[in-house]
Short mmCIF file of C-alpha atoms and ligand atoms in Angstrom, two decimals:
data_model
loop_
_atom_site.label_atom_id
_atom_site.label_comp_id
_atom_site.label_asym_id
_atom_site.label_seq_id
_atom_site.Cartn_x
_atom_site.Cartn_y
_atom_site.Cartn_z
CA MET A 121 223.32 21.41 221.07
CA LEU A 122 219.13 20.50 221.02
CA ARG A 123 219.59 16.55 220.20
CA ARG A 124 222.98 16.64 223.06
CA SER A 125 221.47 17.84 224.92
CA PHE A 126 217.90 16.50 224.88
CA LEU A 127 220.02 12.84 225.05
CA ALA A 128 221.84 14.53 228.65
CA ALA A 129 218.74 14.84 229.72
CA SER A 130 217.46 11.20 228.67
CA ALA A 131 221.10 9.96 230.28
CA ALA A 132 220.22 11.51 233.78
CA THR A 133 216.31 10.40 234.10
CA LEU A 134 217.62 6.91 232.93
CA ALA A 135 220.34 7.49 235.52
CA LEU A 136 217.48 8.20 238.54
CA VAL A 137 215.76 5.74 236.90
CA SER A 138 218.03 3.35 238.13
CA THR A 139 218.62 4.81 241.09
CA THR A 140 215.32 4.62 241.54
CA ALA A 141 214.97 0.79 241.13
CA LEU A 142 218.24 0.27 242.62
CA ALA A 143 216.42 1.78 246.18
CA GLN A 144 212.85 -0.58 245.19
CA SER A 145 214.23 -3.20 245.19
CA PRO A 146 217.43 -4.26 247.68
CA ARG A 147 220.03 -6.59 247.51
CA GLN A 148 218.00 -9.61 248.99
CA ILE A 149 220.59 -12.36 251.25
CA THR A 150 220.18 -14.80 254.03
CA LEU A 151 221.15 -15.39 256.91
CA THR A 152 220.03 -18.86 258.72
CA HIS A 153 221.34 -19.54 262.12
CA SER A 154 219.91 -22.82 265.11
CA SER A 155 217.63 -22.11 268.17
CA PRO A 156 214.82 -19.55 267.84
CA ALA A 157 214.00 -16.09 267.78
CA ASN A 158 214.31 -15.15 270.71
CA SER A 159 217.86 -16.45 271.65
CA HIS A 160 221.09 -15.92 272.07
CA PHE A 161 221.23 -16.28 268.07
CA GLY A 162 218.32 -15.29 266.86
CA LEU A 163 217.91 -11.78 268.49
CA ALA A 164 221.64 -11.43 267.30
CA ALA A 165 220.21 -12.53 263.97
CA ILE A 166 218.25 -9.41 264.52
CA THR A 167 221.02 -7.21 265.33
CA PHE A 168 222.74 -8.30 261.52
CA LYS A 169 219.13 -7.52 259.84
CA GLU A 170 219.68 -4.16 261.85
CA VAL A 171 223.04 -2.54 261.47
CA VAL A 172 222.99 -3.92 257.67
CA GLU A 173 219.76 -2.65 256.48
CA LYS A 174 220.55 0.56 258.08
CA GLU A 175 224.26 1.72 257.25
CA SER A 176 223.37 0.34 253.50
CA ASN A 177 220.14 2.39 253.46
CA GLY A 178 217.68 0.08 252.15
CA ARG A 179 220.24 -1.72 249.55
CA TYR A 180 220.80 -5.19 251.39
CA ARG A 181 217.15 -6.31 252.36
CA VAL A 182 218.66 -9.22 255.23
CA VAL A 183 216.43 -12.58 255.43
CA ILE A 184 216.17 -14.17 258.45
CA GLN A 185 215.27 -18.44 258.48
CA ARG A 186 216.26 -20.85 262.14
CA LEU A 187 217.82 -23.78 259.98
CA ASP A 188 218.59 -26.22 262.73
CA ASN A 189 221.06 -28.63 260.61
CA GLU A 190 224.43 -26.09 260.69
CA ARG A 191 225.59 -29.19 258.78
CA GLU A 192 223.69 -28.12 255.94
CA ALA A 193 224.22 -24.50 256.94
CA LEU A 194 227.57 -23.65 256.16
CA GLU A 195 227.89 -25.79 252.78
CA SER A 196 225.49 -23.45 251.07
CA VAL A 197 227.29 -20.92 252.70
CA GLN A 198 230.56 -22.48 251.46
CA LEU A 199 228.42 -23.31 248.23
CA GLY A 200 227.51 -19.61 248.29
CA SER A 201 223.66 -20.52 247.85
CA GLN A 202 222.60 -18.15 250.87
CA GLU A 203 225.18 -16.35 252.21
CA PHE A 204 225.36 -15.47 256.25
CA SER A 205 224.80 -18.59 258.55
CA MET A 206 225.31 -18.39 261.73
CA GLY A 207 226.17 -21.21 264.81
CA SER A 208 227.97 -23.38 266.69
CA THR A 209 231.89 -24.70 266.04
CA GLY A 210 229.67 -27.99 265.64
CA PRO A 211 230.34 -29.29 262.04
CA VAL A 212 232.63 -25.87 261.55
CA GLY A 213 235.47 -28.55 262.68
CA ASN A 214 235.20 -29.98 259.00
CA PHE A 215 236.46 -26.83 257.21
CA VAL A 216 238.79 -25.81 259.95
CA PRO A 217 239.88 -28.05 261.88
CA ALA A 218 241.91 -26.28 264.21
CA VAL A 219 239.44 -24.46 265.71
CA ARG A 220 238.32 -27.42 267.62
CA ALA A 221 241.22 -26.70 269.68
CA LEU A 222 238.08 -24.68 271.61
CA ASP A 223 236.16 -27.67 271.99
CA VAL A 224 238.57 -29.15 274.71
CA PRO A 225 237.08 -29.56 277.41
CA PHE A 226 237.95 -27.37 280.58
CA ILE A 227 240.85 -25.74 278.89
CA PHE A 228 238.69 -21.94 279.60
CA ARG A 229 238.47 -20.50 283.35
CA ASP A 230 235.91 -18.55 282.47
CA TYR A 231 233.64 -16.40 279.67
CA ALA A 232 236.57 -13.44 280.22
CA HIS A 233 238.93 -16.30 279.62
CA ALA A 234 237.17 -17.68 276.29
CA ARG A 235 236.32 -13.80 274.55
CA GLY A 236 239.63 -13.32 275.30
CA VAL A 237 241.74 -16.27 273.01
CA VAL A 238 238.85 -15.84 270.49
CA ASP A 239 238.49 -12.04 270.47
CA GLY A 240 242.57 -12.05 270.32
CA LYS A 241 245.30 -13.21 267.71
CA ILE A 242 244.68 -16.74 268.16
CA GLY A 243 240.93 -16.32 267.21
CA GLN A 244 241.66 -13.91 264.47
CA ASP A 245 244.47 -16.30 263.08
CA MET A 246 240.99 -19.23 262.71
CA LEU A 247 239.12 -16.99 261.40
CA LYS A 248 242.19 -16.17 258.62
CA ASP A 249 242.39 -19.51 257.43
CA PHE A 250 238.57 -19.27 256.04
CA THR A 251 239.09 -18.55 253.37
CA ARG A 252 240.52 -21.25 252.23
CA ARG A 253 237.19 -23.02 252.75
CA ASN A 254 235.54 -20.28 250.02
CA ILE A 255 234.42 -19.09 253.66
CA VAL A 256 234.07 -15.25 255.29
CA GLY A 257 234.95 -15.84 258.93
CA LEU A 258 233.09 -12.81 259.75
CA ALA A 259 233.48 -13.31 263.62
CA PHE A 260 232.81 -15.66 266.86
CA MET A 261 229.85 -15.81 268.40
CA GLU A 262 229.30 -17.98 271.68
CA ASN A 263 226.48 -20.07 272.72
CA GLY A 264 228.09 -20.63 276.55
CA PHE A 265 229.35 -22.81 278.17
CA ARG A 266 227.86 -26.50 277.95
CA HIS A 267 226.12 -28.29 280.92
CA LEU A 268 224.83 -32.70 281.08
CA THR A 269 220.86 -33.21 280.79
CA THR A 270 219.42 -36.54 281.69
CA GLY A 271 215.60 -37.78 281.41
CA GLY A 272 215.25 -40.23 283.27
CA LYS A 273 218.58 -41.37 284.62
CA LEU A 274 220.14 -39.59 287.29
CA VAL A 275 223.61 -38.17 287.74
CA GLU A 276 225.13 -37.69 290.89
CA LYS A 277 229.00 -38.37 290.26
CA PRO A 278 230.67 -38.28 286.63
CA GLU A 279 231.34 -42.82 287.51
CA ASP A 280 227.27 -42.62 286.53
CA VAL A 281 227.92 -41.19 282.74
CA LYS A 282 229.13 -44.23 282.32
CA GLY A 283 226.86 -46.65 279.63
CA LEU A 284 225.03 -43.67 278.89
CA LYS A 285 223.94 -43.01 276.04
CA ILE A 286 224.15 -38.51 275.05
CA ARG A 287 223.52 -37.35 272.34
CA THR A 288 226.88 -34.97 270.92
CA MET A 289 227.28 -32.49 268.82
CA GLU A 290 228.84 -33.91 265.32
CA ASN A 291 232.41 -32.92 266.95
CA PRO A 292 235.11 -35.46 267.31
CA VAL A 293 236.94 -33.54 269.91
CA HIS A 294 233.40 -33.28 272.30
CA MET A 295 232.50 -37.75 271.58
CA SER A 296 236.46 -38.00 272.57
CA ALA A 297 235.67 -36.58 275.56
CA TRP A 298 232.35 -38.37 276.10
CA ARG A 299 234.12 -41.39 275.46
CA ALA A 300 236.77 -40.64 277.92
CA ALA A 301 234.45 -40.62 280.24
CA GLY A 302 232.86 -43.96 279.36
CA VAL A 303 229.90 -41.98 277.60
CA LEU A 304 228.28 -43.55 274.26
CA PRO A 305 228.16 -40.23 272.47
CA THR A 306 226.35 -39.99 269.92
CA PRO A 307 226.60 -37.43 267.32
CA MET A 308 223.42 -36.24 265.57
CA ALA A 309 222.87 -32.24 263.55
CA PHE A 310 220.77 -30.21 266.54
CA SER A 311 217.69 -30.62 264.15
CA GLU A 312 217.62 -33.86 265.23
CA LEU A 313 217.65 -33.74 268.89
CA PRO A 314 214.32 -33.29 270.08
CA PRO A 315 212.62 -36.18 268.69
CA ALA A 316 215.74 -38.01 270.41
CA LEU A 317 214.71 -36.98 273.51
CA GLN A 318 210.91 -37.45 272.81
CA GLN A 319 211.44 -41.20 271.49
CA GLY A 320 214.68 -41.66 274.36
CA THR A 321 216.62 -42.79 271.91
CA VAL A 322 219.39 -41.26 274.25
CA ASP A 323 219.84 -40.87 278.13
CA GLY A 324 220.42 -37.34 278.18
CA GLN A 325 222.44 -34.25 275.96
CA GLU A 326 224.67 -31.62 276.74
CA ASN A 327 224.42 -27.45 275.87
CA PRO A 328 224.69 -24.07 277.13
CA ILE A 329 221.73 -22.07 279.90
CA PRO A 330 221.13 -20.48 276.32
CA VAL A 331 220.06 -23.03 273.76
CA ILE A 332 218.82 -25.11 276.79
CA LEU A 333 216.32 -22.87 277.55
CA SER A 334 215.35 -20.88 274.37
CA ASN A 335 214.34 -24.90 272.84
CA ASN A 336 212.42 -25.35 276.30
CA PHE A 337 214.35 -28.30 276.91
CA ASN A 338 212.72 -28.78 279.84
CA GLN A 339 209.61 -29.99 278.45
CA LEU A 340 212.78 -33.20 276.83
CA GLN A 341 214.62 -33.45 279.90
CA LYS A 342 214.86 -33.31 283.52
CA TYR A 343 218.13 -33.30 285.42
CA LEU A 344 220.27 -30.34 284.02
CA TYR A 345 223.57 -30.33 285.76
CA LEU A 346 225.83 -27.85 285.94
CA THR A 347 229.50 -29.71 284.72
CA GLY A 348 230.50 -25.58 282.74
CA HIS A 349 232.64 -28.48 281.10
CA VAL A 350 233.35 -26.83 277.52
CA TYR A 351 232.97 -23.67 276.41
CA SER A 352 230.73 -23.54 273.34
CA ALA A 353 232.32 -20.77 270.76
CA GLY A 354 230.16 -20.62 267.77
CA LEU A 355 230.70 -19.21 264.20
CA LEU A 356 229.27 -16.46 262.23
CA ALA A 357 229.98 -17.53 258.43
CA GLY A 358 230.27 -15.94 255.51
CA SER A 359 230.29 -16.93 251.65
CA GLN A 360 233.11 -16.08 250.20
CA THR A 361 231.71 -16.66 246.53
CA PHE A 362 228.76 -13.23 247.76
CA TRP A 363 231.59 -11.09 249.47
CA THR A 364 234.17 -10.85 246.16
CA THR A 365 231.34 -8.41 244.48
CA LEU A 366 230.78 -6.93 247.34
CA ASN A 367 233.30 -3.05 247.21
CA GLU A 368 235.45 -2.10 250.60
CA GLY A 369 232.09 -0.17 251.73
CA ASP A 370 229.59 -2.20 251.55
CA ARG A 371 232.00 -4.98 253.12
CA LYS A 372 232.61 -2.72 255.91
CA ILE A 373 228.84 -2.65 256.74
CA PHE A 374 228.54 -6.34 257.10
CA GLN A 375 232.18 -6.36 259.84
CA ASN A 376 229.70 -2.91 261.67
CA ALA A 377 226.74 -6.13 261.87
CA ALA A 378 229.05 -8.29 262.64
CA ARG A 379 230.55 -6.76 265.41
CA ALA A 380 227.27 -5.68 266.60
CA ALA A 381 225.67 -9.06 266.50
CA VAL A 382 228.09 -10.61 268.79
CA LYS A 383 227.72 -7.85 271.13
CA THR A 384 223.77 -8.53 270.74
CA ASN A 385 225.02 -12.57 271.24
CA ARG A 386 227.12 -12.26 274.12
CA ASP A 387 224.70 -9.94 276.32
CA LYS A 388 222.04 -12.27 275.94
CA VAL A 389 223.94 -15.25 277.08
CA GLU A 390 224.88 -13.25 280.62
CA ALA A 391 221.35 -12.64 280.66
CA ASP A 392 221.00 -16.25 280.06
CA GLU A 393 223.21 -16.97 282.53
CA ARG A 394 222.07 -14.40 285.33
CA ASP A 395 218.62 -15.53 284.96
CA GLY A 396 218.45 -18.97 283.29
CA VAL A 397 218.60 -21.57 286.10
CA ALA A 398 215.94 -19.41 288.30
CA GLU A 399 213.29 -19.66 285.27
CA LEU A 400 215.02 -23.45 283.88
CA ARG A 401 213.71 -24.39 287.46
CA ARG A 402 210.44 -22.55 287.96
CA ARG A 403 209.76 -24.71 284.90
CA GLY A 404 210.15 -27.84 287.27
CA MET A 405 213.74 -28.84 285.56
CA ASP A 406 215.50 -30.63 288.59
CA VAL A 407 218.80 -27.94 288.03
CA ARG A 408 221.75 -30.02 289.87
CA GLU A 409 225.21 -28.05 291.05
CA VAL A 410 228.58 -29.51 290.26
CA ALA A 411 230.26 -28.95 293.51
CA ASN A 412 233.26 -30.96 292.34
CA ARG A 413 233.66 -30.22 288.56
CA ALA A 414 237.53 -30.73 288.44
CA SER A 415 235.83 -34.84 288.79
CA TYR A 416 234.95 -34.04 285.16
CA GLN A 417 237.79 -33.02 283.91
CA GLU A 418 239.78 -36.42 285.71
CA ALA A 419 236.80 -38.34 284.15
CA MET A 420 237.46 -36.85 280.42
CA LYS A 421 241.67 -36.72 281.03
CA SER A 422 242.34 -39.88 278.50
CA ALA A 423 241.61 -37.26 275.58
CA MET A 424 244.07 -35.02 276.45
CA PRO A 425 246.87 -36.77 274.55
CA ASP A 426 245.22 -37.46 271.32
CA PHE A 427 244.07 -33.23 271.71
CA GLU A 428 247.95 -32.52 272.04
CA ARG A 429 248.04 -34.09 269.18
CA GLN A 430 245.79 -33.43 265.88
CA PHE A 431 246.42 -29.71 267.94
CA GLY A 432 249.69 -29.30 269.57
CA ALA A 433 250.10 -28.76 273.69
CA ASP A 434 251.95 -25.11 272.35
CA LEU A 435 248.82 -24.14 270.82
CA LEU A 436 246.93 -25.37 274.15
CA LYS A 437 248.78 -24.49 276.17
CA ALA A 438 248.80 -21.12 274.40
CA ILE A 439 244.99 -20.90 274.88
CA ARG A 440 245.02 -22.05 278.43
CA ASP A 441 247.80 -19.27 279.31
CA GLN A 442 245.98 -16.70 278.24
CA LYS A 443 245.68 -14.15 280.89
O1 EAX B 63 223.70 -23.65 268.22
O2 EAX B 63 223.74 -28.49 268.44
C1 EAX B 63 224.72 -28.33 269.26
O3 EAX B 63 223.78 -28.97 270.29
C2 EAX B 63 224.41 -26.69 269.31
O4 EAX B 63 224.83 -26.58 270.37
C3 EAX B 63 223.03 -25.86 269.45
O5 EAX B 63 223.02 -26.23 267.75
C4 EAX B 63 223.59 -24.20 269.16
#
């Protein structure tokens, strides 16, 4: 009797010790993102971390790292050597090609339209497809609508881009669209972009205001043209290998964190859209309105039949028609 209660007491002590030990050494997970800490991705990453750590009562610790090679980040997530990544759709189509339909130029009217599509059935079905690639598509994030920038060369109309070397993402849809406009698209990872602009390996690049602003591209580029040619979605990706170790309750925590991160991401994109152009002008960038955006659409038009073949005219129409 005495012995039994002694055993029970030891078991209780052991349980207490192990719970305490657990509480003291949280499970450490890594989230990488491209762009600086104060950017639309960096701030979203902080929200993700805060929600996970709070809702799990400290059982998880999220380590945020900047990794500008988005393809490497996504591959690490796929392999399970890191748990989460946040980045653009540049490399995402290598995993789920249908997502490239979101990269078709001029397919979205505005932010409300794009967000409606990624949050709706079309986007949610795309996210489910990632599981086949050992990736959990947690949420679509965004970079914003992309705009052209150049260093020395002034572009006053779409014809002026002919023959220019423009860095694009490693994304065949972007490359085809620019090629149609007469550009020599030069694909490279985001990490390679600043040196390429510095050394003049390319004449220009294209990225949304939040990316241009947070990465100080005003120091590397003279002109910004508000072409808004393509909506640049992002992906918050999770490792399927990690995900399968989680119970339902913990999965909920990460899903809640993803939802909160999307909100922070979009709020920051909106703030940058509101104040960013004035700020870039203040920093000395020559920002040009593009009165006739349709002229860029026209210039890229010859790429459309191929996009319809790749993604299906029905899918493109469904995206376009979503109210
Ligand atoms: O995700 O590669 C790019 O131009 C992206 O827009 C950038 O990495 C932000």
